Coordinates of C-alpha atoms and ligand atoms in Angstrom, one line a residue:
M26 CA -21.3 -24.4 -20.9
A27 CA -18.0 -26.2 -20.4
F28 CA -14.7 -24.3 -20.2
S29 CA -11.3 -25.8 -20.2
F30 CA -8.2 -24.0 -19.2
N31 CA -5.2 -25.8 -20.4
F32 CA -2.1 -23.7 -19.9
D33 CA 0.2 -26.7 -19.5
V34 CA 1.8 -26.4 -22.9
P35 CA 5.4 -25.2 -22.5
L36 CA 5.9 -21.6 -23.5
Q37 CA 7.9 -21.4 -26.7
T38 CA 8.3 -17.8 -27.6
D39 CA 11.1 -15.9 -29.3
E40 CA 11.1 -13.4 -26.5
T41 CA 14.5 -12.4 -25.5
N42 CA 13.8 -11.1 -22.0
D43 CA 13.2 -13.7 -19.4
K44 CA 11.2 -13.1 -16.3
E45 CA 14.2 -12.3 -14.1
N46 CA 15.4 -9.6 -16.5
K47 CA 11.9 -8.1 -16.6
D48 CA 11.6 -8.1 -12.9
D49 CA 15.0 -6.3 -12.7
K50 CA 13.9 -3.7 -15.2
A51 CA 10.6 -3.2 -13.4
K52 CA 12.6 -2.6 -10.2
E53 CA 14.6 0.1 -11.9
G54 CA 12.0 2.7 -11.0
N55 CA 9.0 4.4 -12.4
L56 CA 9.0 4.1 -16.1
K57 CA 7.1 6.6 -18.1
C58 CA 4.9 5.4 -21.0
S59 CA 7.5 5.9 -23.7
D60 CA 10.1 4.2 -21.6
V61 CA 8.1 1.1 -21.3
S62 CA 8.8 0.2 -24.9
A63 CA 12.4 -0.4 -23.8
T64 CA 11.3 -3.7 -22.2
V65 CA 9.0 -4.7 -25.0
P66 CA 9.7 -8.2 -26.4
K67 CA 10.4 -8.3 -30.1
K68 CA 7.5 -8.2 -32.5
I69 CA 5.9 -11.6 -33.1
K70 CA 2.9 -11.2 -35.4
D71 CA 2.5 -8.3 -37.8
A72 CA -0.7 -6.4 -37.4
V73 CA -3.3 -6.4 -40.2
E74 CA -6.5 -4.5 -40.6
H75 CA -9.2 -6.8 -42.0
Q76 CA -11.8 -5.7 -44.5
P77 CA -14.7 -8.1 -44.0
L78 CA -16.8 -9.4 -46.9
L79 CA -20.1 -7.6 -47.2
D80 CA -21.8 -11.0 -46.7
P81 CA -19.7 -12.7 -44.0
L82 CA -22.7 -14.9 -43.0
S83 CA -22.5 -16.8 -46.2
Q84 CA -19.2 -18.3 -44.9
I85 CA -21.0 -19.8 -42.0
E86 CA -24.0 -21.5 -43.4
N87 CA -25.2 -24.4 -41.2
W88 CA -24.1 -22.6 -38.0
V89 CA -26.2 -23.1 -35.0
P90 CA -25.2 -20.2 -32.8
E91 CA -25.4 -20.4 -29.1
T92 CA -27.4 -17.7 -27.3
I93 CA -25.8 -16.1 -24.2
T94 CA -28.2 -14.4 -21.9
I95 CA -27.0 -12.3 -19.0
G96 CA -29.4 -10.4 -16.8
A97 CA -31.1 -7.6 -18.7
L98 CA -28.5 -7.5 -21.4
P99 CA -29.7 -8.2 -25.0
P100 CA -29.2 -11.9 -25.8
L101 CA -25.8 -12.4 -27.6
L102 CA -25.4 -14.9 -30.3
C103 CA -22.1 -16.7 -30.7
L104 CA -20.5 -19.6 -32.6
N105 CA -20.3 -22.7 -30.5
E106 CA -16.7 -23.7 -30.3
S107 CA -17.5 -27.3 -31.2
V108 CA -18.3 -26.1 -34.7
F109 CA -14.7 -25.3 -35.2
E110 CA -13.7 -28.8 -34.1
K111 CA -16.1 -30.4 -36.6
T112 CA -15.4 -28.1 -39.5
A113 CA -11.7 -27.2 -39.1
P114 CA -10.5 -28.8 -42.4
E115 CA -13.0 -26.9 -44.4
R116 CA -12.2 -23.5 -42.9
E117 CA -9.7 -20.9 -44.2
D118 CA -6.9 -20.9 -41.7
S119 CA -3.6 -19.7 -43.1
E120 CA -2.3 -19.7 -39.5
E121 CA -3.3 -23.4 -39.1
I122 CA -4.4 -22.7 -35.5
L123 CA -7.5 -24.8 -35.9
A124 CA -5.5 -27.9 -36.7
K125 CA -2.8 -27.1 -34.1
T126 CA -5.2 -26.6 -31.2
L127 CA -7.0 -29.8 -32.1
T128 CA -3.8 -31.9 -32.4
Q129 CA -2.1 -30.4 -29.4
N130 CA -5.4 -30.3 -27.4
S131 CA -4.5 -26.9 -26.1
D132 CA -6.4 -23.7 -25.5
L133 CA -3.2 -21.6 -25.9
I134 CA 0.0 -22.0 -27.8
S135 CA 2.1 -19.0 -26.8
G136 CA 3.1 -16.8 -29.7
V137 CA 1.1 -19.0 -32.1
Y138 CA -2.5 -19.1 -30.9
E139 CA -3.5 -16.9 -27.9
G140 CA -6.8 -18.5 -27.0
G141 CA -9.3 -16.4 -29.0
L142 CA -11.5 -19.2 -30.3
K143 CA -13.0 -19.8 -26.9
I144 CA -15.1 -17.5 -24.7
W145 CA -13.2 -17.3 -21.4
E146 CA -14.9 -17.1 -18.0
C147 CA -13.9 -13.5 -17.2
T148 CA -15.8 -12.2 -20.3
Y149 CA -19.0 -13.3 -18.5
D150 CA -17.9 -11.5 -15.3
L151 CA -17.4 -8.3 -17.2
L152 CA -20.7 -8.7 -19.0
E153 CA -22.4 -9.2 -15.6
Y154 CA -20.6 -6.1 -14.3
I155 CA -21.9 -4.1 -17.2
D156 CA -25.4 -5.4 -16.6
D157 CA -25.2 -4.6 -12.9
E158 CA -24.0 -1.0 -13.6
G159 CA -26.3 -0.4 -16.5
E160 CA -23.4 1.0 -18.5
T161 CA -24.5 2.5 -21.8
F162 CA -22.2 3.1 -24.7
A163 CA -24.1 5.7 -26.8
G164 CA -21.6 7.7 -28.8
K165 CA -18.6 6.0 -27.2
R166 CA -15.5 4.8 -29.1
V167 CA -14.6 1.4 -27.8
L168 CA -11.7 -1.0 -28.3
D169 CA -12.2 -4.7 -27.6
L170 CA -8.6 -5.7 -27.0
G171 CA -7.8 -9.4 -27.3
C172 CA -11.5 -9.8 -28.3
G173 CA -11.8 -13.5 -29.3
A174 CA -15.5 -13.9 -29.9
G175 CA -16.0 -10.2 -29.5
L176 CA -19.0 -10.2 -27.1
L177 CA -17.9 -7.1 -25.2
G178 CA -17.5 -5.0 -28.3
I179 CA -20.7 -6.5 -29.8
L180 CA -22.6 -5.4 -26.7
A181 CA -21.2 -1.9 -27.0
L182 CA -22.2 -1.8 -30.7
K183 CA -25.7 -3.0 -29.9
R184 CA -26.0 -0.3 -27.3
G185 CA -25.1 2.5 -29.6
A186 CA -21.3 2.9 -29.5
S187 CA -20.2 5.2 -32.3
K188 CA -17.2 3.0 -33.2
V189 CA -15.9 -0.3 -32.0
D190 CA -12.6 -1.7 -33.0
F191 CA -11.9 -5.4 -32.4
Q192 CA -8.4 -6.7 -32.0
D193 CA -7.2 -10.3 -31.7
Y194 CA -3.7 -11.8 -32.0
N195 CA -4.9 -14.3 -34.6
S196 CA -6.3 -13.5 -38.0
T197 CA -8.2 -16.7 -38.1
V198 CA -10.1 -15.7 -34.9
I199 CA -11.0 -12.3 -36.4
E200 CA -12.1 -13.8 -39.8
Q201 CA -13.8 -17.0 -38.6
L202 CA -15.3 -15.9 -35.3
T203 CA -15.3 -12.2 -34.5
V204 CA -16.6 -10.8 -37.8
P205 CA -19.3 -13.4 -38.2
N206 CA -20.4 -12.9 -34.6
V207 CA -20.7 -9.1 -35.2
F208 CA -22.9 -9.7 -38.2
L209 CA -25.0 -12.3 -36.5
N210 CA -25.7 -9.9 -33.6
C211 CA -25.8 -6.5 -35.2
E212 CA -26.9 -6.6 -38.8
D213 CA -30.6 -6.6 -37.8
D214 CA -30.1 -3.6 -35.5
E215 CA -28.9 -1.6 -38.4
E216 CA -31.7 -2.7 -40.7
N217 CA -34.3 -1.8 -38.1
E218 CA -32.8 1.6 -37.6
E219 CA -32.9 2.1 -41.4
T220 CA -36.5 1.1 -41.7
N221 CA -37.6 3.2 -38.7
S222 CA -35.8 6.3 -39.9
S223 CA -36.5 6.1 -43.6
P224 CA -40.1 5.1 -44.4
P225 CA -41.7 4.3 -46.8
C226 CA -39.1 2.7 -49.0
K227 CA -37.2 -0.3 -47.9
R228 CA -33.5 0.2 -48.1
K229 CA -31.3 -2.7 -49.2
A230 CA -29.7 -4.9 -46.6
L231 CA -26.4 -3.9 -48.2
N232 CA -26.8 -0.4 -46.8
A233 CA -27.3 -1.8 -43.3
T234 CA -24.1 -3.9 -43.7
E235 CA -22.1 -1.0 -45.0
K236 CA -23.4 1.2 -42.1
L237 CA -22.4 -1.5 -39.6
L238 CA -19.0 -1.8 -41.1
D239 CA -18.5 1.9 -40.8
R240 CA -18.9 1.5 -37.1
C241 CA -16.4 -1.4 -36.8
G242 CA -12.7 -2.0 -37.3
F243 CA -11.1 -5.4 -37.2
F244 CA -7.4 -6.0 -36.5
S245 CA -5.1 -9.0 -35.9
G246 CA -1.5 -9.1 -34.8
D247 CA 0.5 -8.6 -31.7
W248 CA -0.1 -5.5 -29.5
N249 CA 3.2 -3.7 -30.5
S250 CA 2.5 -3.8 -34.2
F251 CA -1.2 -3.2 -33.7
L252 CA -0.3 0.0 -31.8
T253 CA 2.0 1.1 -34.7
L254 CA -0.6 0.3 -37.3
V255 CA -3.4 2.4 -35.7
Q256 CA -1.1 5.2 -34.7
N257 CA -0.2 5.6 -38.4
K258 CA -3.9 6.1 -39.2
T259 CA -5.2 9.6 -39.8
P260 CA -6.7 10.5 -37.4
S261 CA -5.2 8.1 -35.0
P262 CA -7.9 6.7 -32.7
K263 CA -8.4 7.4 -29.0
Y264 CA -10.9 5.2 -27.2
D265 CA -13.4 6.2 -24.4
I266 CA -13.5 2.5 -23.3
I267 CA -11.0 -0.3 -23.7
F268 CA -12.3 -3.8 -22.8
T269 CA -9.8 -6.5 -22.2
S270 CA -10.7 -9.9 -20.7
E271 CA -8.2 -12.7 -19.8
T272 CA -5.2 -11.0 -21.4
I273 CA -2.7 -10.7 -18.5
Y274 CA -1.7 -14.3 -18.2
N275 CA 1.7 -13.8 -19.7
T276 CA 4.1 -11.3 -18.1
D277 CA 6.1 -11.0 -21.3
Y278 CA 3.2 -9.1 -22.8
Y279 CA 2.7 -6.6 -20.0
S280 CA 4.7 -3.8 -21.4
S281 CA 3.1 -3.9 -24.9
L282 CA -0.4 -4.1 -23.3
H283 CA 0.5 -1.2 -21.0
N284 CA 1.7 0.8 -24.1
V285 CA -1.6 0.2 -25.8
F286 CA -3.5 1.6 -22.8
C287 CA -1.2 4.6 -22.5
D288 CA -1.3 5.6 -26.2
L289 CA -4.8 4.7 -27.2
L290 CA -7.0 5.5 -24.2
D291 CA -8.6 8.9 -24.2
E292 CA -7.4 11.1 -21.3
N293 CA -10.8 10.7 -19.7
G294 CA -11.2 7.1 -20.9
I295 CA -11.5 3.9 -18.9
V296 CA -10.0 0.4 -19.3
Y297 CA -12.2 -2.4 -18.0
L298 CA -10.0 -5.4 -17.4
A299 CA -11.3 -8.8 -16.3
T300 CA -8.9 -11.5 -15.1
K301 CA -8.2 -14.4 -12.9
S302 CA -6.1 -13.9 -9.9
H303 CA -3.4 -16.2 -11.2
Y304 CA -2.8 -18.2 -14.3
F305 CA -1.2 -21.5 -13.3
G306 CA 1.3 -22.8 -15.8
V307 CA 1.8 -19.4 -17.4
G308 CA 2.7 -17.3 -14.4
G309 CA 0.9 -14.1 -14.9
G310 CA -2.0 -12.8 -12.9
L311 CA -3.5 -9.7 -11.2
H312 CA -0.9 -9.2 -8.5
L313 CA 2.0 -9.1 -11.0
F314 CA 0.1 -6.9 -13.4
E315 CA -0.9 -4.5 -10.7
T316 CA 2.7 -4.3 -9.5
F317 CA 3.7 -3.5 -13.1
V318 CA 1.1 -0.8 -13.5
E319 CA 2.0 0.8 -10.1
Q320 CA 5.7 0.8 -11.1
N321 CA 4.9 2.7 -14.3
N322 CA 2.8 5.2 -12.3
V323 CA 0.5 6.2 -15.1
F324 CA -2.8 4.6 -14.2
Q325 CA -5.0 4.4 -11.2
I326 CA -6.5 0.9 -10.5
R327 CA -9.9 0.3 -9.0
Y328 CA -11.4 -3.0 -8.0
L329 CA -14.9 -3.2 -9.4
K330 CA -16.0 -6.8 -8.9
D331 CA -14.5 -9.9 -7.2
V332 CA -15.7 -13.4 -7.8
E333 CA -14.7 -15.9 -5.2
Q334 CA -15.9 -19.2 -6.7
G335 CA -13.2 -21.6 -7.8
L336 CA -10.2 -19.7 -9.1
K337 CA -10.6 -16.1 -7.9
R338 CA -11.5 -13.7 -10.6
H339 CA -11.7 -9.9 -10.7
V340 CA -12.9 -7.0 -12.8
I341 CA -10.8 -3.8 -12.4
S342 CA -10.6 -0.5 -14.1
L343 CA -7.6 1.6 -15.1
T344 CA -7.9 5.4 -15.5
F345 CA -5.1 7.9 -16.0
K346 CA -3.8 9.4 -12.8
K347 CA -4.6 13.1 -12.8
Ligands
SAM429 C1 -7.3 -16.1 -23.4 S1 -7.8 -15.2 -24.8 C2 -9.2 -14.3 -24.2 C3 -10.2 -14.0 -25.3 C4 -11.4 -13.2 -24.9 N1 -11.0 -11.9 -24.4 C5 -12.2 -13.9 -23.8 O1 -12.1 -13.4 -22.6 O2 -12.9 -14.8 -24.1 C6 -6.5 -14.0 -24.8 C7 -6.6 -13.0 -25.9 O3 -5.6 -12.0 -25.8 C8 -5.0 -11.7 -27.0 N2 -3.6 -11.6 -26.8 C9 -2.9 -12.2 -25.9 N3 -1.6 -11.8 -26.0 C10 -1.5 -11.0 -27.0 C11 -0.4 -10.2 -27.6 N4 0.8 -10.3 -27.2 N5 -0.7 -9.5 -28.7 C12 -2.0 -9.4 -29.2 N6 -3.0 -10.0 -28.6 C13 -2.8 -10.8 -27.6 C14 -5.4 -12.8 -28.0 O4 -6.0 -12.2 -29.1 C15 -6.4 -13.6 -27.3 O5 -7.6 -13.7 -27.9

């Protein structure tokens, strides 16, 4: 499978605080969770909760999904990104990110398209880590933050998580990729469960779909407004596990990302974060993020897995300091 990492496009955000200002603020001392919002860049894309169609697979006829197999994990099905290239003009894309990524030949247009249409390398590292550790998700509440294709959340759903929320910056990613992937991978699981638990009559596939949707939430928008949206829900969610892969490339977003962790992670919960050491052309990376987290003094970081081939990559965890 080919990956391209093109971060060469100049960053064009409306952010007001440049890196120097942020570094100064970070040096001011140990910020508490609520203080972090003082450095948050202004909102860039309003959060929306998506209500998927009951038959999202009808949108994606003629798809030939790719199968991703890692160790003993169940095979995961996923839309091959080339399908988007071939079918971009026919797809609903009010954000116009399909056209923009094609014309600009870029995997990331900061503040416009944050890269969710591809599966990034570190997602595979985190899947491998989960496979190695035999992590099960039964009964867990999970957030796949910056989900893109949603493979991490999908795995959690398949392994019995009670609730999985998927968040991506772009609504097109959620509607055209994440939701269909969830249905491709999990609808049958729900149907099998129904059939096993309720013989002799065959329940309708619709029931399985509704059951699956009860266990999922889908959100788009930037992390600040996502946080506000879910905190206004009753009850406001807390997650046992937050997955986030390849989301710390831009230092402008560190405070909003940190706020999401602070406010949405259960007190005994864990964040699994997979990342490259450094994102050339964008500037973020593990060292800067780790420094940011240490300065805020809320989370304990542990290194779980290091991959030394090519660009160095890491899987780390964050848990609340006791
Ligand atoms: C490079 S993609 C990685 C996608 C996926 N996690 C993977 O590993 O394949 C980064 C993801 O982070 C999310 N993201 C980045 N910055 C964000 C922000 N400021 N607010 C909300 N989401 C953001 C986007 O949704 C995007 O899908």
